[in-house]
Amino acid sequence: MKELSIPARLYLISINILGALILILHLNFRFVLNPGFLIFIALLGGVLHTFKVEGSTNRSHFTTSFIVFGFILVLSGNPDFFIVIVVANLVQWILNPPPAWYIQPFNIGCYLIAAQVAHTTYTTINPSGDLTSPLTIVAIITSATSFTLLNHFIIGVILWLARGESFKQSGAFGITPMLIDLTMLSLGASLAIVWKYNPYALFLFLIPLYPFYKTLKIPSLERKTETDPKTNLFNHGYFMAQLKHELIRANRYDRPLSVIMADLDLLRNINNTYGHLAGDDVLKGIAGILKETVRQYDVVARFGGEEFAILMPEATMEQAFQRAELIRQAIESHSFSIPTSIEPIKVTMSLGVAAREDFEQTGEEIIHNADTALYRSKVRGRNQVFSYTQVQADEATNISSPQTYPVGETSTAEEKYLASSAKYLTPSEADLNSKTEKSTNPKPQEGYAVNSSHPNTHHIASYKVYLYITAVAAVAIFTAILGYNFQRPSLPQTPIEWTGLAMLILLTILAESFSINLYVGNTSISTTAAPLVAGFILFGPLGTIVCSTAYAVTTAIKFRSPLNRFVFNLSNHIIAGMLVNLMVITSGVFLQNWNVGTQLLYTLTASITTYFLTTILISLGMGIDLKQSPFDIWKEQYRWMAIYYIGIGFISYSLIFGYQHADLLGVIFVAVPLILLRFSQAQYVGHTREVVTKLRKKNQELEKSTNEIHELSEGLLTTLSEIIDLRDPHVLGHSKQVSKYATQIATELNLSKKQIEIIRKAGLLHDIGKLGIPMELLTKPSSLSSAEYEVIKKHTSLGGDLIKSTPSLRPLAQIIRQHHERHDGKGYPDKIAGSQIHLEARIVAVADAIEAMSSDRPYRRALKPEKIHEELTKNSGTQFDPLVVTAAVKMLDKMYEEEVSSAYPDGQAKTKAKLIAETQTP
């Protein structure tokens, strides 16, 4: 047990102690069956328990001994049931001992606890043991279900504590294994009924046991057809099937979906250097790292050779890119031990990321995009992550042109990497003691699910939330104990009608199973709250626990919920139900004695109480998790549901009224309109979803067209600014640089995004009026005369007039016209001063001056940074606005500091003035 964590050891010991107490409690030696027959049944159970069939995972298995357990439960009960379980496990321990001694005692304790719950459930529902009563079937199904769920839960918890595997990873609550266990228990129970009537008839039922045994191997065979035998990851076929399924879901609800394609770099070098077995070991190690660093619900597959694929539902491009980078870093930092090398070797991986972009995209197109990004990672030197959006951006700006290398170096990225690959394939002394850094598995921002009838959490992120859930669960246990200790006065006089309770449980399961997912976010709608509230009122604390459990289990299975969400949903509704029952207890009257109006009012109050309590508890958890105001969360996500829950109250009362006056027939009559309501909701939501999908598609097309128009507009502006600069060959690139400086100054002044965008465009076109100035004046090498200078000055007014005629550029007109005005009023063309000049024009004026001073001219060299500072400060308040000058100086200081830090990355101690002097030419 030393290899187990302390929580795992404490849990294991507690299960053993509890199992031992249960066994001691029932060892009264008053056996129901003949001792010889009991020994035979126990030994048969042990033999069947020894022969295991591999399940849907390589760590799961099935045993036909559950048939014996179900048989003895119904046939004799205590203490025979517990004796058979203990003997069967001891026989299996002797014939097939487990690798660790503590495993079998834990298994015995687990079975005994589940057996105690199953036996209690069976005797509570069918206390007389009459096998001819309809309650017998209900008792068998309920007790077998409780045994199965508790057994899988106890095993799932120890796997979580010992291996860190979630319920999904361990397969503890897999549908197929639970159904198989439930089927074997039910089969054994049915054999007990047959035994009571004719023991010889058992031989008829034993005939299909061998085909049934063969059937148990189907999950294992299915798993083998879906997994890659070398890495135990999913294979190509399974990945494509899951991608198709998830893409349909993503398109239906317009949810994000991403794919990561990953390729192990230079596997052939490993095979050639260390042998193919070493390459196989590395592939297995890579598979393990991939499974550790992805989220619980991601699909990891070996796509072929050294290529892997990861399907990430509910993940945006940015989230998938971050996950791919975590994978790349984990693999790069890991050292692989192989038998053909004394020291560990290191490898790297290249990754490409692509996401679902529109409703028409196929899974093959997404994979192709991810492969394109992967190819870019390979070309750029490997051991990198590229997204398909980066590839598109590179292609748009021609960044993807082939790289060139100095003379003497390898000419291609492939050869360059091959030449240096030895450093990745030989052990590094610094990394010999390094350990793989496990990912913290950050959750995507999925938020919380909002469901019209049962709001529940979608993810839990922090330990504070776990503490909160623990507190809620503790309160639920306390209220459940309190509810049973203070039962309503009517309950002792009125026995529980199990058929009615079973009908409400069935309605709860059906309503939740067929909840309708809406077309926005994680929202769904159902009528689950109606049978829940009815169960709270009609059947008291027992109805509260049973109906809440049915709802929580159904939700967990449908949405593949983690354990924390299951516990929270169960606890949340138990608290609400117990509060509803407390209202009856304190009223001091019987529900049966109330008139219709009082019953309706109480039911509506119970529905609203359930609504407020469940939504408030969820909002508190979300507030802790998201660090937001719980009241704001409740107001935004759950306030609108108040009217809905009033309607739920009326439906709940219809169920109560129908049950009181017509038993099950009354419930069925009320359930029929609920079913019709569900179908009408489905049709309405389906039609609305179709309309919304079309609107979203149109919006995407419009957005795409808008982006294309924007890109075209930007291209035209850039081209026009270059044409302007071509009029004066001495100032090429002048307009772009002015636009850059002006944008940075505006940002320094904290102007709005709209103002900054206008300033950026004005910087590009501020000299557009020069298109109307004669070329010989712009290119004249000697000084201009006074008359010629007056002509040059007209470019400001010419530019303003030219732009004014274009509606989309009209806001730039006054900026272009005024960008040579002075703060003291001595500028041109209108000689305005101070605040009469547009702020945007004052910014462009300073940016124009900075660019002119920092650029070489035929008549002088570029000024030093300190000289530019000096000129700006000297002319502040006369030529330039002091406020703009202050922002410009800050902007220049930041630029120079960045240049200095990049020029001296090793942190050499130099004075700022000296560094600036060294980075500028006189």
Coordinates of N, CA and C in Angstrom, one line a residue, residues 452-531:
S452 N -33.7 25.0 -18.3 CA -34.9 25.7 -17.9 C -35.6 25.0 -16.7
S453 N -35.4 23.7 -16.5 CA -36.0 23.1 -15.4 C -35.1 22.6 -14.3
H454 N -33.8 22.5 -14.6 CA -32.9 22.0 -13.6 C -31.5 22.6 -13.9
P455 N -31.3 23.9 -13.5 CA -30.0 24.5 -13.8 C -28.9 23.7 -13.0
N456 N -27.8 23.5 -13.7 CA -26.7 22.7 -13.0 C -25.4 23.2 -13.6
T457 N -24.3 22.9 -12.8 CA -23.0 23.4 -13.2 C -22.4 22.6 -14.3
H458 N -21.6 23.2 -15.2 CA -21.0 22.5 -16.3 C -19.5 22.2 -16.0
H459 N -18.9 23.0 -15.3 CA -17.5 22.6 -14.9 C -17.1 23.3 -13.6
I460 N -16.2 22.6 -12.9 CA -15.8 23.1 -11.6 C -14.3 23.2 -11.7
A461 N -13.7 24.4 -11.3 CA -12.3 24.6 -11.6 C -11.4 24.7 -10.4
S462 N -11.9 25.4 -9.3 CA -11.0 25.7 -8.2 C -11.3 24.8 -7.0
Y463 N -10.3 24.8 -6.1 CA -10.5 24.0 -4.9 C -11.6 24.6 -4.0
K464 N -11.7 26.0 -4.1 CA -12.8 26.6 -3.3 C -14.2 26.1 -3.7
V465 N -14.3 25.8 -5.0 CA -15.6 25.3 -5.5 C -15.8 23.9 -4.9
Y466 N -14.7 23.1 -4.9 CA -14.8 21.8 -4.3 C -15.2 21.8 -2.9
L467 N -14.7 22.8 -2.1 CA -15.1 23.0 -0.7 C -16.5 23.4 -0.7
Y468 N -17.0 24.2 -1.6 CA -18.4 24.7 -1.6 C -19.3 23.5 -1.8
I469 N -18.9 22.6 -2.8 CA -19.8 21.4 -3.1 C -19.8 20.5 -1.9
T470 N -18.7 20.4 -1.2 CA -18.6 19.5 0.0 C -19.6 20.1 1.0
A471 N -19.6 21.4 1.2 CA -20.5 22.0 2.2 C -21.9 21.8 1.8
V472 N -22.2 21.9 0.5 CA -23.6 21.7 0.0 C -24.0 20.3 0.3
A473 N -23.1 19.3 0.0 CA -23.4 17.9 0.2 C -23.6 17.6 1.7
A474 N -22.8 18.3 2.6 CA -23.0 18.1 4.0 C -24.4 18.6 4.5
V475 N -24.8 19.8 3.9 CA -26.1 20.3 4.3 C -27.2 19.4 3.8
A476 N -27.0 18.8 2.6 CA -28.0 17.9 2.0 C -28.2 16.7 2.9
I477 N -27.0 16.1 3.4 CA -27.1 15.0 4.3 C -27.8 15.3 5.6
F478 N -27.5 16.5 6.1 CA -28.1 17.0 7.4 C -29.6 17.2 7.2
T479 N -30.0 17.8 6.1 CA -31.5 18.0 5.9 C -32.2 16.7 5.6
A480 N -31.5 15.7 5.0 CA -32.1 14.4 4.8 C -32.4 13.7 6.1
I481 N -31.4 13.7 7.0 CA -31.5 13.1 8.3 C -32.6 13.8 9.1
L482 N -32.6 15.2 9.0 CA -33.6 16.0 9.7 C -35.0 15.6 9.2
G483 N -35.1 15.5 7.9 CA -36.4 15.2 7.3 C -37.0 13.8 7.8
Y484 N -36.1 12.8 7.9 CA -36.5 11.5 8.3 C -36.8 11.5 9.8
N485 N -36.2 12.3 10.6 CA -36.4 12.3 12.0 C -37.7 13.1 12.4
F486 N -38.1 14.0 11.5 CA -39.4 14.7 11.7 C -40.3 14.5 10.5
Q487 N -40.7 13.2 10.3 CA -41.6 12.9 9.2 C -42.9 13.5 9.4
R488 N -43.6 13.7 8.3 CA -45.0 14.3 8.4 C -45.9 13.4 9.2
P489 N -46.8 13.9 9.9 CA -47.8 13.0 10.7 C -48.5 12.1 9.8
S490 N -48.7 12.4 8.6 CA -49.5 11.5 7.7 C -48.7 10.3 7.3
L491 N -47.4 10.3 7.3 CA -46.6 9.2 6.7 C -46.8 7.9 7.5
P492 N -46.8 7.9 8.8 CA -46.9 6.6 9.5 C -48.3 6.0 9.2
Q493 N -49.3 6.8 8.9 CA -50.6 6.3 8.7 C -50.8 5.8 7.2
T494 N -50.0 6.4 6.4 CA -50.2 6.1 4.9 C -48.9 5.4 4.4
P495 N -49.0 4.1 4.1 CA -47.8 3.5 3.6 C -47.4 4.0 2.2
I496 N -46.1 3.9 2.0 CA -45.6 4.3 0.7 C -46.2 3.5 -0.5
E497 N -46.7 4.2 -1.4 CA -47.3 3.5 -2.6 C -46.2 3.5 -3.7
W498 N -45.5 2.3 -3.7 CA -44.3 2.2 -4.6 C -44.6 2.4 -6.0
T499 N -45.8 1.9 -6.5 CA -46.1 2.1 -7.9 C -46.2 3.5 -8.3
G500 N -46.8 4.4 -7.4 CA -46.9 5.8 -7.7 C -45.5 6.5 -7.7
L501 N -44.7 6.1 -6.7 CA -43.4 6.6 -6.7 C -42.6 6.2 -7.9
A502 N -42.7 4.9 -8.3 CA -42.0 4.5 -9.5 C -42.4 5.2 -10.7
M503 N -43.7 5.6 -10.8 CA -44.2 6.3 -12.0 C -43.6 7.7 -12.0
L504 N -43.5 8.4 -10.9 CA -42.9 9.7 -10.9 C -41.4 9.6 -11.2
I505 N -40.7 8.5 -10.7 CA -39.3 8.4 -11.1 C -39.2 8.2 -12.6
L506 N -40.1 7.4 -13.2 CA -40.0 7.2 -14.6 C -40.2 8.5 -15.4
L507 N -41.2 9.3 -14.9 CA -41.5 10.6 -15.5 C -40.2 11.5 -15.4
T508 N -39.6 11.5 -14.3 CA -38.4 12.3 -14.1 C -37.3 11.9 -15.0
I509 N -37.1 10.6 -15.2 CA -36.0 10.1 -16.0 C -36.3 10.4 -17.5
L510 N -37.6 10.2 -17.9 CA -38.0 10.5 -19.3 C -37.9 12.0 -19.6
A511 N -38.4 12.8 -18.7 CA -38.3 14.3 -18.9 C -36.9 14.8 -19.1
E512 N -36.0 14.3 -18.2 CA -34.6 14.7 -18.3 C -33.9 14.1 -19.5
S513 N -34.2 12.9 -19.8 CA -33.6 12.2 -20.9 C -33.9 12.9 -22.3
F514 N -35.1 13.4 -22.4 CA -35.6 14.0 -23.6 C -35.7 15.5 -23.5
S515 N -34.8 16.1 -22.7 CA -34.7 17.5 -22.6 C -34.2 18.0 -24.0
I516 N -34.6 19.2 -24.4 CA -34.4 19.7 -25.7 C -33.3 20.8 -25.6
N517 N -32.2 20.5 -26.3 CA -31.1 21.5 -26.4 C -31.5 22.6 -27.3
L518 N -31.3 23.9 -26.8 CA -31.7 25.0 -27.6 C -30.5 25.4 -28.5
Y519 N -30.7 26.5 -29.2 CA -29.8 26.9 -30.3 C -28.8 27.9 -29.8
V520 N -28.8 28.2 -28.5 CA -27.8 29.2 -28.0 C -27.1 28.6 -26.8
G521 N -25.8 28.7 -26.8 CA -25.0 28.3 -25.6 C -25.2 26.9 -25.2
N522 N -25.2 26.7 -23.9 CA -25.5 25.4 -23.3 C -26.8 25.3 -22.7
T523 N -27.8 25.9 -23.3 CA -29.2 26.0 -22.8 C -30.0 24.8 -23.2
S524 N -30.8 24.3 -22.4 CA -31.8 23.2 -22.7 C -33.1 23.5 -22.0
I525 N -34.2 22.9 -22.4 CA -35.5 23.1 -21.8 C -36.1 21.7 -21.6
S526 N -36.8 21.5 -20.5 CA -37.5 20.3 -20.2 C -38.6 20.6 -19.1
T527 N -39.3 19.5 -18.8 CA -40.3 19.7 -17.7 C -40.0 18.8 -16.5
T528 N -38.7 18.5 -16.3 CA -38.3 17.6 -15.2 C -38.7 18.1 -13.9
A529 N -38.7 19.4 -13.7 CA -39.1 20.0 -12.4 C -40.5 19.6 -11.9
A530 N -41.4 19.3 -12.9 CA -42.8 19.0 -12.5 C -42.9 17.7 -11.7
P531 N -42.4 16.6 -12.3 CA -42.4 15.3 -11.5 C -41.5 15.4 -10.2

